[in-house]
CSV table of C-alpha atoms and ligand atoms in Angstrom, one decimal:
chain,number,residue,atom,x,y,z
A,1311,MET,CA,91.8,103.7,123.4
A,1312,ARG,CA,92.9,102.8,119.9
A,1313,LYS,CA,93.3,99.1,119.3
A,1314,ARG,CA,96.7,97.8,118.4
A,1315,ALA,CA,97.4,95.3,115.6
A,1316,LEU,CA,100.6,93.4,114.8
A,1317,VAL,CA,101.1,93.0,111.1
A,1318,VAL,CA,103.7,90.5,110.2
A,1319,GLY,CA,105.3,91.1,106.8
A,1320,LEU,CA,106.1,94.2,104.8
A,1321,GLY,CA,104.9,92.9,101.4
A,1322,ILE,CA,101.9,94.0,99.5
A,1323,ALA,CA,99.4,92.2,101.8
A,1324,GLY,CA,101.0,93.5,105.0
A,1325,MET,CA,101.3,97.1,103.9
A,1326,SER,CA,97.7,97.1,102.5
A,1327,ALA,CA,96.4,95.7,105.7
A,1328,ALA,CA,98.3,98.2,107.8
A,1329,ILE,CA,96.9,101.1,105.8
A,1330,GLY,CA,93.4,99.6,105.9
A,1331,LEU,CA,93.6,99.1,109.7
A,1332,ARG,CA,94.9,102.7,110.3
A,1333,ALA,CA,91.9,104.0,108.3
A,1334,ALA,CA,89.6,101.9,110.5
A,1335,GLY,CA,91.0,103.7,113.6
A,1336,TRP,CA,93.5,101.0,114.6
A,1337,THR,CA,97.2,101.5,115.5
A,1338,PRO,CA,99.2,99.0,113.4
A,1339,VAL,CA,102.8,97.9,114.1
A,1340,VAL,CA,104.5,96.2,111.2
A,1341,VAL,CA,107.4,93.7,111.7
A,1342,GLU,CA,109.5,92.5,108.8
A,1343,ARG,CA,112.1,89.8,109.1
A,1344,ALA,CA,114.4,91.3,106.4
A,1345,PRO,CA,116.8,94.0,107.6
A,1346,GLU,CA,115.5,96.6,105.0
A,1347,ARG,CA,112.7,97.2,102.5
A,1348,ARG,CA,113.2,95.2,99.3
A,1349,GLN,CA,113.0,97.0,95.9
A,1350,GLY,CA,112.5,96.1,92.3
A,1351,GLY,CA,111.1,92.6,91.6
A,1352,TYR,CA,109.5,91.0,88.7
A,1353,PHE,CA,106.6,91.9,86.3
A,1354,VAL,CA,103.2,92.1,87.8
A,1355,GLY,CA,100.0,92.8,86.0
A,1356,LEU,CA,97.5,94.5,88.2
A,1357,LEU,CA,93.8,93.7,87.4
A,1358,PRO,CA,90.8,96.0,88.0
A,1359,ASP,CA,90.1,94.7,91.6
A,1360,GLY,CA,93.7,95.5,92.5
A,1361,ARG,CA,93.5,99.0,91.0
A,1362,GLN,CA,90.3,99.6,92.8
A,1363,ALA,CA,91.9,98.5,96.1
A,1364,ALA,CA,94.8,100.9,95.4
A,1365,ILE,CA,92.2,103.7,95.1
A,1366,ASP,CA,90.5,102.6,98.3
A,1367,LEU,CA,93.8,102.6,100.1
A,1368,GLY,CA,94.6,106.1,98.8
A,1369,ILE,CA,97.8,105.0,97.0
A,1370,ALA,CA,96.6,105.0,93.4
A,1371,ASP,CA,98.2,108.4,92.6
A,1372,ASP,CA,101.6,107.2,93.9
A,1373,LEU,CA,101.4,103.9,91.8
A,1374,HIS,CA,103.8,104.2,88.9
A,1375,THR,CA,102.5,102.1,85.9
A,1376,ARG,CA,104.6,101.1,82.9
A,1377,ASN,CA,102.2,99.9,80.2
A,1378,PRO,CA,103.8,99.9,76.7
A,1379,ALA,CA,102.2,102.3,74.2
A,1380,ASP,CA,99.0,101.0,72.5
A,1381,GLY,CA,99.0,97.9,74.8
A,1382,GLY,CA,102.4,96.8,73.4
A,1383,ARG,CA,103.2,93.9,71.1
A,1384,ALA,CA,103.6,90.3,72.1
A,1385,TRP,CA,105.6,87.7,70.0
A,1386,GLU,CA,105.2,83.9,70.0
A,1387,LEU,CA,108.2,81.9,69.1
A,1388,ASP,CA,107.7,78.5,67.4
A,1389,ARG,CA,110.0,75.5,67.7
A,1390,ARG,CA,112.3,76.8,65.1
A,1391,GLY,CA,112.6,80.1,66.8
A,1392,ASN,CA,110.5,82.0,64.2
A,1393,ARG,CA,108.3,84.7,65.6
A,1394,ALA,CA,104.6,85.5,65.0
A,1395,PRO,CA,102.3,88.1,66.7
A,1396,GLY,CA,100.6,86.6,69.7
A,1397,LEU,CA,98.8,87.7,72.8
A,1398,GLY,CA,100.7,88.6,76.0
A,1399,PHE,CA,99.7,89.0,79.6
A,1400,LEU,CA,98.6,92.6,79.1
A,1401,HIS,CA,96.2,91.7,76.4
A,1402,GLN,CA,93.8,89.8,78.6
A,1403,PRO,CA,90.4,91.4,79.6
A,1404,GLY,CA,90.5,94.0,82.3
A,1405,GLN,CA,93.5,95.9,80.8
A,1406,PRO,CA,96.1,95.0,83.5
A,1407,ALA,CA,98.4,97.7,84.7
A,1408,ALA,CA,102.0,96.8,84.0
A,1409,VAL,CA,104.2,97.3,87.1
A,1410,VAL,CA,107.0,95.6,88.9
A,1411,ARG,CA,106.3,94.3,92.4
A,1412,GLY,CA,108.4,97.1,93.8
A,1413,ASP,CA,106.2,99.8,92.2
A,1414,ILE,CA,103.3,98.6,94.3
A,1415,GLU,CA,105.4,98.3,97.4
A,1416,ALA,CA,106.8,101.8,96.9
A,1417,ALA,CA,103.3,103.3,96.6
A,1418,LEU,CA,102.2,101.4,99.8
A,1419,TRP,CA,105.4,102.5,101.6
A,1420,GLN,CA,104.3,106.1,100.8
A,1421,GLY,CA,100.9,105.2,102.1
A,1422,LEU,CA,102.4,104.1,105.4
A,1423,GLY,CA,103.7,107.6,105.8
A,1424,ARG,CA,107.2,106.4,105.6
A,1425,ALA,CA,108.2,108.6,102.7
A,1426,GLY,CA,107.6,111.8,104.7
A,1427,THR,CA,103.9,112.2,104.1
A,1428,GLY,CA,100.9,111.3,106.3
A,1429,ALA,CA,100.8,109.6,109.7
A,1430,ARG,CA,103.8,107.3,110.1
A,1431,ILE,CA,103.1,103.6,110.8
A,1432,ASP,CA,105.6,101.9,113.1
A,1433,VAL,CA,107.8,99.5,111.1
A,1434,ARG,CA,110.4,97.3,112.7
A,1435,PHE,CA,112.9,95.6,110.5
A,1436,ALA,CA,114.8,92.4,111.3
A,1437,THR,CA,112.0,91.4,113.6
A,1438,ARG,CA,109.8,88.3,113.6
A,1439,PRO,CA,107.3,86.6,115.9
A,1440,VAL,CA,108.5,83.4,117.6
A,1441,GLU,CA,105.5,82.7,119.8
A,1442,LEU,CA,101.8,83.6,119.7
A,1443,SER,CA,99.3,83.0,122.4
A,1444,ASP,CA,95.7,84.0,121.9
A,1445,ALA,CA,94.2,84.8,125.3
A,1446,GLY,CA,90.7,85.5,123.9
A,1447,ASP,CA,90.6,89.2,124.4
A,1448,ILE,CA,94.3,89.8,123.5
A,1449,VAL,CA,97.1,88.1,121.7
A,1450,ARG,CA,100.5,87.9,123.5
A,1451,VAL,CA,103.4,87.8,121.0
A,1452,LEU,CA,107.1,87.0,121.6
A,1453,LEU,CA,109.1,89.0,119.1
A,1454,ARG,CA,112.7,88.5,118.2
A,1455,ASP,CA,115.0,91.3,117.0
A,1456,GLY,CA,117.3,89.5,114.6
A,1457,GLY,CA,119.9,92.3,114.8
A,1458,THR,CA,120.4,92.3,118.5
A,1459,GLY,CA,119.1,88.8,119.3
A,1460,GLU,CA,116.8,90.4,121.9
A,1461,GLU,CA,113.4,88.8,122.6
A,1462,TYR,CA,110.5,90.8,124.1
A,1463,ARG,CA,106.8,90.3,124.6
A,1464,GLU,CA,104.0,92.6,123.5
A,1465,GLU,CA,100.2,92.4,123.5
A,1466,PHE,CA,97.9,93.1,120.6
A,1467,ASP,CA,94.2,93.2,119.9
A,1468,LEU,CA,94.8,91.5,116.5
A,1469,VAL,CA,97.6,89.7,114.7
A,1470,VAL,CA,97.7,89.8,110.9
A,1471,GLY,CA,99.9,87.2,109.2
A,1472,ALA,CA,100.9,88.7,105.9
A,1473,ASP,CA,104.2,86.8,105.8
A,1474,GLY,CA,103.9,85.1,102.5
A,1475,LEU,CA,103.7,81.5,101.2
A,1476,ARG,CA,105.8,79.9,104.0
A,1477,SER,CA,104.1,82.0,106.7
A,1478,ASP,CA,105.4,81.7,110.3
A,1479,VAL,CA,102.2,83.1,111.6
A,1480,ARG,CA,100.2,80.3,109.9
A,1481,ARG,CA,102.6,77.7,111.3
A,1482,LEU,CA,102.3,79.1,114.8
A,1483,ALA,CA,98.6,79.6,114.8
A,1484,PHE,CA,97.2,77.0,112.4
A,1485,GLY,CA,99.8,74.2,112.2
A,1486,PRO,CA,102.5,72.8,109.9
A,1487,HIS,CA,103.0,74.0,106.3
A,1488,ALA,CA,102.3,70.6,104.9
A,1489,ARG,CA,98.7,70.8,106.0
A,1490,TYR,CA,98.0,73.8,103.8
A,1491,ILE,CA,100.6,74.1,101.0
A,1492,GLN,CA,99.9,72.2,97.8
A,1493,ASP,CA,102.7,71.3,95.4
A,1494,TRP,CA,102.2,72.2,91.8
A,1495,ASP,CA,105.2,70.3,90.4
A,1496,ALA,CA,106.6,73.4,88.8
A,1497,MET,CA,109.4,75.9,89.2
A,1498,ILE,CA,110.0,79.5,88.4
A,1499,CYS,CA,113.0,81.8,88.0
A,1500,ALA,CA,112.4,85.5,87.6
A,1501,PHE,CA,114.9,88.3,87.2
A,1502,GLN,CA,115.6,91.7,85.8
A,1503,LEU,CA,117.1,91.8,82.3
A,1504,PRO,CA,119.7,94.6,81.5
A,1505,GLY,CA,118.0,95.3,78.2
A,1506,GLN,CA,115.7,93.9,75.5
A,1507,VAL,CA,116.4,90.7,73.6
A,1508,PRO,CA,118.4,91.8,70.5
A,1509,GLY,CA,116.2,92.3,67.4
A,1510,TYR,CA,113.1,93.2,69.4
A,1511,ASP,CA,111.7,96.6,70.3
A,1512,ASP,CA,112.2,97.8,73.9
A,1513,GLN,CA,108.5,97.5,74.8
A,1514,ASP,CA,107.9,94.1,73.2
A,1515,SER,CA,106.9,91.0,75.2
A,1516,ILE,CA,108.2,87.6,73.9
A,1517,ILE,CA,107.0,84.1,74.7
A,1518,SER,CA,108.7,80.9,73.9
A,1519,ALA,CA,106.6,78.1,75.4
A,1520,ARG,CA,107.2,74.4,74.8
A,1521,ALA,CA,105.8,71.3,76.5
A,1522,GLY,CA,106.9,71.5,80.1
A,1523,ARG,CA,109.2,74.6,79.9
A,1524,ALA,CA,108.8,78.2,78.8
A,1525,ALA,CA,110.6,81.5,78.8
A,1526,TRP,CA,108.7,84.8,79.0
A,1527,VAL,CA,110.1,88.3,78.5
A,1528,PHE,CA,107.8,91.1,79.8
A,1529,GLY,CA,108.4,94.5,78.1
A,1530,PHE,CA,107.7,97.9,79.8
A,1531,ALA,CA,107.3,101.5,78.6
A,1532,ASP,CA,110.1,102.9,80.7
A,1533,ARG,CA,112.4,100.3,82.0
A,1534,ALA,CA,114.2,97.1,80.8
A,1535,PRO,CA,112.1,94.0,80.6
A,1536,THR,CA,112.0,91.3,83.3
A,1537,ALA,CA,112.3,87.6,82.4
A,1538,LEU,CA,110.5,84.5,83.7
A,1539,LEU,CA,111.6,80.9,83.2
A,1540,THR,CA,109.0,78.4,84.3
A,1541,TYR,CA,109.1,74.6,83.9
A,1542,ARG,CA,107.3,71.5,85.2
A,1543,THR,CA,109.0,68.8,87.2
A,1544,ALA,CA,107.9,66.1,89.6
A,1545,ASP,CA,111.2,66.3,91.5
A,1546,ILE,CA,110.9,69.6,93.3
A,1547,SER,CA,113.5,68.9,96.1
A,1548,GLY,CA,116.0,67.8,93.4
A,1549,GLN,CA,115.8,71.3,91.8
A,1550,PHE,CA,117.3,72.9,94.9
A,1551,THR,CA,120.5,70.8,94.8
A,1552,GLY,CA,123.6,71.9,93.0
A,1553,ASP,CA,124.2,75.0,91.0
A,1554,ARG,CA,120.9,76.7,90.0
A,1555,ILE,CA,122.1,78.1,86.7
A,1556,GLU,CA,123.5,74.8,85.6
A,1557,ARG,CA,120.2,73.2,86.6
A,1558,LEU,CA,118.3,75.7,84.4
A,1559,ARG,CA,120.7,75.3,81.5
A,1560,SER,CA,120.1,71.5,81.6
A,1561,VAL,CA,116.3,71.9,81.8
A,1562,TYR,CA,116.3,74.2,78.8
A,1563,SER,CA,118.9,72.3,76.8
A,1564,GLY,CA,117.6,71.6,73.3
A,1565,MET,CA,115.4,74.6,73.4
A,1566,ASP,CA,117.8,76.6,71.4
A,1567,ASP,CA,116.0,79.7,70.3
A,1568,PRO,CA,117.5,83.3,70.5
A,1569,VAL,CA,115.2,84.3,73.4
A,1570,VAL,CA,116.0,81.3,75.6
A,1571,ARG,CA,119.7,81.7,74.8
A,1572,TYR,CA,119.7,85.4,75.7
A,1573,VAL,CA,117.7,84.9,78.9
A,1574,LEU,CA,120.0,82.1,80.1
A,1575,ASP,CA,123.2,84.2,79.3
A,1576,GLU,CA,121.8,87.2,81.1
A,1577,LEU,CA,120.8,85.0,84.1
A,1578,GLU,CA,124.5,84.2,84.6
A,1579,ARG,CA,125.3,87.9,84.8
A,1580,ALA,CA,122.2,88.9,86.9
A,1581,PRO,CA,123.1,90.2,90.4
A,1582,GLU,CA,120.1,88.4,91.9
A,1583,PHE,CA,117.2,86.2,90.8
A,1584,LEU,CA,114.2,84.5,92.3
A,1585,PHE,CA,114.3,80.7,92.1
A,1586,ASP,CA,111.4,78.9,93.7
A,1587,SER,CA,108.9,76.1,93.5
A,1588,VAL,CA,105.2,76.9,92.7
A,1589,HIS,CA,102.5,76.1,95.2
A,1590,GLN,CA,99.0,77.1,96.3
A,1591,VAL,CA,97.8,77.6,99.8
A,1592,ARG,CA,94.4,76.1,100.6
A,1593,MET,CA,92.9,76.7,104.1
A,1594,PRO,CA,89.4,76.0,105.4
A,1595,ARG,CA,89.5,79.2,107.5
A,1596,TRP,CA,91.8,82.3,107.3
A,1597,SER,CA,91.3,83.3,110.9
A,1598,THR,CA,91.3,81.7,114.3
A,1599,GLY,CA,90.4,83.9,117.3
A,1600,ARG,CA,92.3,87.1,117.0
A,1601,VAL,CA,94.8,85.9,114.4
A,1602,VAL,CA,94.1,86.4,110.7
A,1603,LEU,CA,96.1,85.6,107.5
A,1604,VAL,CA,96.0,87.7,104.4
A,1605,GLY,CA,97.7,87.5,100.9
A,1606,ASP,CA,99.9,84.5,100.0
A,1607,ALA,CA,100.0,83.4,103.6
A,1608,ALA,CA,96.3,82.7,103.5
A,1609,TRP,CA,95.5,81.7,99.9
A,1610,CYS,CA,98.6,82.0,97.7
A,1611,LEU,CA,97.0,81.8,94.2
A,1612,ASN,CA,100.5,81.6,92.6
A,1613,LEU,CA,102.0,83.5,89.6
A,1614,TYR,CA,100.0,81.6,87.0
A,1615,SER,CA,96.7,83.1,88.3
A,1616,GLY,CA,98.1,86.6,87.7
A,1617,MET,CA,96.0,87.6,90.7
A,1618,GLY,CA,98.3,87.3,93.7
A,1619,ALA,CA,99.2,91.0,94.0
A,1620,THR,CA,95.7,92.1,93.1
A,1621,SER,CA,94.2,89.9,95.8
A,1622,ALA,CA,96.8,90.9,98.4
A,1623,LEU,CA,95.9,94.6,97.9
A,1624,ARG,CA,92.2,93.8,98.0
A,1625,GLY,CA,92.5,91.5,101.0
A,1626,GLY,CA,94.2,94.2,103.0
A,1627,ALA,CA,91.9,97.0,102.0
A,1628,GLU,CA,88.8,94.9,102.7
A,1629,LEU,CA,90.1,93.9,106.1
A,1630,GLY,CA,90.3,97.5,107.1
A,1631,LYS,CA,86.7,98.1,105.8
A,1632,ALA,CA,85.3,95.1,107.7
A,1633,LEU,CA,86.9,96.2,111.0
A,1634,ARG,CA,85.6,99.7,110.5
A,1635,SER,CA,82.0,98.5,109.9
A,1636,THR,CA,82.1,96.2,112.9
A,1637,PRO,CA,84.4,98.0,115.4
A,1638,ASP,CA,83.3,96.3,118.6
A,1639,ASP,CA,83.4,92.7,117.4
A,1640,VAL,CA,86.7,91.6,115.8
A,1641,ARG,CA,85.6,88.0,115.2
A,1642,ALA,CA,82.4,89.1,113.5
A,1643,ALA,CA,84.4,91.5,111.3
A,1644,LEU,CA,86.9,88.7,110.4
A,1645,ALA,CA,84.1,86.3,109.5
A,1646,ALA,CA,82.3,88.9,107.3
A,1647,TRP,CA,85.6,89.8,105.6
A,1648,GLU,CA,86.3,86.2,104.8
A,1649,ALA,CA,82.8,85.4,103.6
A,1650,ALA,CA,82.9,88.3,101.2
A,1651,LEU,CA,86.4,87.4,99.8
A,1652,ARG,CA,86.4,83.6,99.7
A,1653,PRO,CA,84.2,83.0,96.6
A,1654,SER,CA,86.4,85.0,94.3
A,1655,ILE,CA,89.6,83.6,95.8
A,1656,LEU,CA,88.4,80.0,95.3
A,1657,ARG,CA,87.4,80.8,91.7
A,1658,HIS,CA,90.9,82.2,90.9
A,1659,GLN,CA,92.5,79.2,92.6
A,1660,ARG,CA,90.6,76.9,90.3
A,1661,ILE,CA,91.3,78.9,87.1
A,1662,ALA,CA,95.0,79.1,87.9
A,1663,HIS,CA,95.3,75.4,86.6
A,1664,LEU,CA,94.0,76.4,83.2
A,1665,LYS,CA,96.1,79.6,83.1
A,1666,GLN,CA,99.2,77.4,83.9
A,1667,GLN,CA,98.7,75.8,80.5
A,1668,MET,CA,99.0,79.3,79.0
A,1669,PHE,CA,102.3,79.9,80.9
A,1670,VAL,CA,103.8,76.5,80.4
A,1671,PRO,CA,101.9,73.8,78.5
A,1672,SER,CA,101.9,70.3,80.1
A,1673,GLY,CA,102.5,68.4,76.8
A,1674,ARG,CA,102.8,68.5,73.0
A,1675,GLY,CA,99.0,68.5,72.5
A,1676,THR,CA,98.4,71.5,74.9
A,1677,GLU,CA,101.5,73.2,73.4
A,1678,ALA,CA,99.9,73.1,69.9
A,1679,VAL,CA,96.4,74.2,71.1
A,1680,ARG,CA,97.9,77.0,73.1
A,1681,SER,CA,100.0,78.3,70.3
A,1682,PHE,CA,97.1,78.1,67.8
A,1683,VAL,CA,94.7,80.0,70.1
A,1684,LEU,CA,97.2,82.7,70.9
A,1685,ARG,CA,98.3,83.2,67.3
A,1686,LEU,CA,94.6,83.4,66.4
A,1687,GLY,CA,94.1,86.0,69.2
A,1688,GLY,CA,97.2,87.9,68.0
A,1689,ALA,CA,95.9,88.1,64.5
A,1690,ALA,CA,92.4,89.2,65.7
A,1691,ARG,CA,94.0,91.9,67.8
A,1692,ARG,CA,96.0,93.2,64.9
A,1693,ARG,CA,92.9,93.4,62.7
A,1694,GLN,CA,91.0,95.2,65.5
A,1695,LEU,CA,93.9,97.7,65.9
A,1696,ALA,CA,93.9,98.3,62.1
A,1697,ARG,CA,90.1,98.9,62.1
A,1698,GLU,CA,90.4,101.4,65.0
A,1699,LEU,CA,93.2,103.2,63.3
A,1700,SER,CA,91.3,103.5,60.0
A,1701,ALA,CA,88.2,104.6,61.9
A,1702,SER,CA,90.0,107.4,63.8
A,1703,PRO,CA,90.3,110.8,62.1
A,1704,ALA,CA,94.1,110.6,62.3
A,1705,GLY,CA,94.1,107.1,60.8
A,1706,SER,CA,91.8,108.0,57.9
A,1707,GLY,CA,93.9,111.1,57.3
A,1708,ARG,CA,97.0,108.9,57.0
A,1709,ALA,CA,95.2,106.3,54.8
A,1710,SER,CA,94.2,108.9,52.3
B,3026,LIG,C1,107.4,85.6,89.1
B,3026,LIG,C2,106.1,86.1,89.7
B,3026,LIG,C3,105.2,86.8,88.9
B,3026,LIG,C4,104.0,87.2,89.5
B,3026,LIG,N1,103.1,87.9,88.7
B,3026,LIG,C5,102.0,88.4,89.2
B,3026,LIG,C6,101.0,89.1,88.4
B,3026,LIG,O1,101.2,89.3,87.2
B,3026,LIG,N2,99.9,89.6,89.0
B,3026,LIG,C7,99.7,89.4,90.3
B,3026,LIG,O2,98.6,89.9,90.8
B,3026,LIG,N3,100.5,88.7,91.1
B,3026,LIG,C8,101.6,88.2,90.6
B,3026,LIG,N4,102.5,87.4,91.4
B,3026,LIG,C9,102.1,87.1,92.8
B,3026,LIG,C10,102.4,88.3,93.7
B,3026,LIG,O3,103.7,88.8,93.5
B,3026,LIG,C11,102.2,87.8,95.2
B,3026,LIG,O4,101.0,87.0,95.3
B,3026,LIG,C12,102.2,88.9,96.1
B,3026,LIG,O5,103.4,89.7,96.0
B,3026,LIG,C13,102.2,88.3,97.6
B,3026,LIG,O6,102.3,89.4,98.5
B,3026,LIG,P1,102.3,89.0,100.1
B,3026,LIG,O7,102.5,90.4,100.7
B,3026,LIG,O8,101.1,88.2,100.4
B,3026,LIG,O9,103.6,88.1,100.3
B,3026,LIG,P2,105.1,88.4,100.1
B,3026,LIG,O10,105.4,89.2,98.9
B,3026,LIG,O11,105.8,87.0,100.1
B,3026,LIG,O12,105.6,89.2,101.4
B,3026,LIG,C14,105.7,88.6,102.6
B,3026,LIG,C15,106.6,89.5,103.5
B,3026,LIG,O13,106.7,88.9,104.8
B,3026,LIG,C16,108.1,88.9,105.2
B,3026,LIG,N5,108.2,87.8,106.1
B,3026,LIG,C17,108.2,86.4,105.9
B,3026,LIG,N6,108.2,85.7,107.0
B,3026,LIG,C18,108.3,86.6,108.0
B,3026,LIG,C19,108.4,86.5,109.4
B,3026,LIG,N7,108.4,85.3,110.0
B,3026,LIG,N8,108.4,87.7,110.2
B,3026,LIG,C20,108.4,88.9,109.6
B,3026,LIG,N9,108.3,89.0,108.2
B,3026,LIG,C21,108.3,87.9,107.5
B,3026,LIG,C22,108.8,88.7,103.9
B,3026,LIG,O14,110.2,89.0,104.0
B,3026,LIG,C23,108.1,89.6,102.9
B,3026,LIG,O15,108.5,90.9,103.0
B,3026,LIG,C24,103.7,87.0,90.8
B,3026,LIG,C25,104.6,86.2,91.6
B,3026,LIG,C26,105.8,85.8,91.1
B,3026,LIG,C27,106.7,85.0,91.9
């Protein structure tokens, strides 16, 4: 008999785990609390581990990437709003693939067989778990259909909690959020812009980063850029009171450069935006009995790490591989999976603090160092591109 797994959450981690489990001979059932699949989303840079996981899951050919030509240009704005070439997210080592979150999810959705190809995986929308009880050889789950209000019980050989930062599976199986979620005293607001900031090329990325607050615009090859506002504050609960746009206007007041002005004006017109606090999830174990967490639910690295989507893909793909290589012992498979993954997750959790300084410096000193380093990097990159151009046959032809 094929073993059944309940996968909670239809995000990157949940869909990756479901595809991985199916490849291992399991029958996954995915439940998603939202009434339908979400689309779009914000800029995500996918690093080599994530691209390899996409290949392992068989979705790489369906993954639409949007890297600007020649790596794209990034501009750094100074305190007077003047621009200088800098280094953007896509210029880091590993040549990240530029996508929006929805591109990864669309490819995974195809992989679930939901777009008319391959074996279809059962997906139930508007459904969430309300009770879990691990009986040793089986997990009994009480599920609630949010549409009809109906509650029903089912049994599974494994429950995979892929339900994000504020995971219900984690709360039900491991205990309260406060035990695992660390506050980072920072906020984000991410949304889709209707077009590029006036005066810049469509594919440009633009960064205006001051002490404690920053605005980023991420350019793509074939769609309008997305914007990210991120700032530091010790008063997280206070950020969720009152009107959010007024709150952001007040946080960014005095930072009157053309990019911040444009982003805030477009935020007022945006049909939707993500506004949330920044956290990391730290857990001593990612599984207990036959319940395992994956992705943000288990280790949320947060956006500053630039590795959340990559690690969610990899976590799901590797879970499938571990269950395939130890088919008769779920606990041993989960232990082996965690032992292989944990060192790199811990490393990225630590590095995220340093990367946060690149996104939003903590003070005037780090702002100056950051700006100096990135402008130096930008100049070095320009020189390198010029050298490559003059060394190439087409480049020397033009030069002569
Ligand atoms: C602005 C921003 C920029 C980012 N940039 C990058 C980047 O450049 N590179 C990168 O690698 N990562 C990036 N990340 C991180 C990355 O997007 C996340 O780490 C990743 O999407 C997490 O996927 P997940 O599937 O674990 O969780 P989620 O995306 O949170 O998905 C969880 C799913 O579970 C569902 N759910 C929740 N609770 C329940 C429940 N009780 N029952 C059923 N379903 C439930 C939710 O509706 C959702 O569909 C960024 C994040 C942000 C916010």
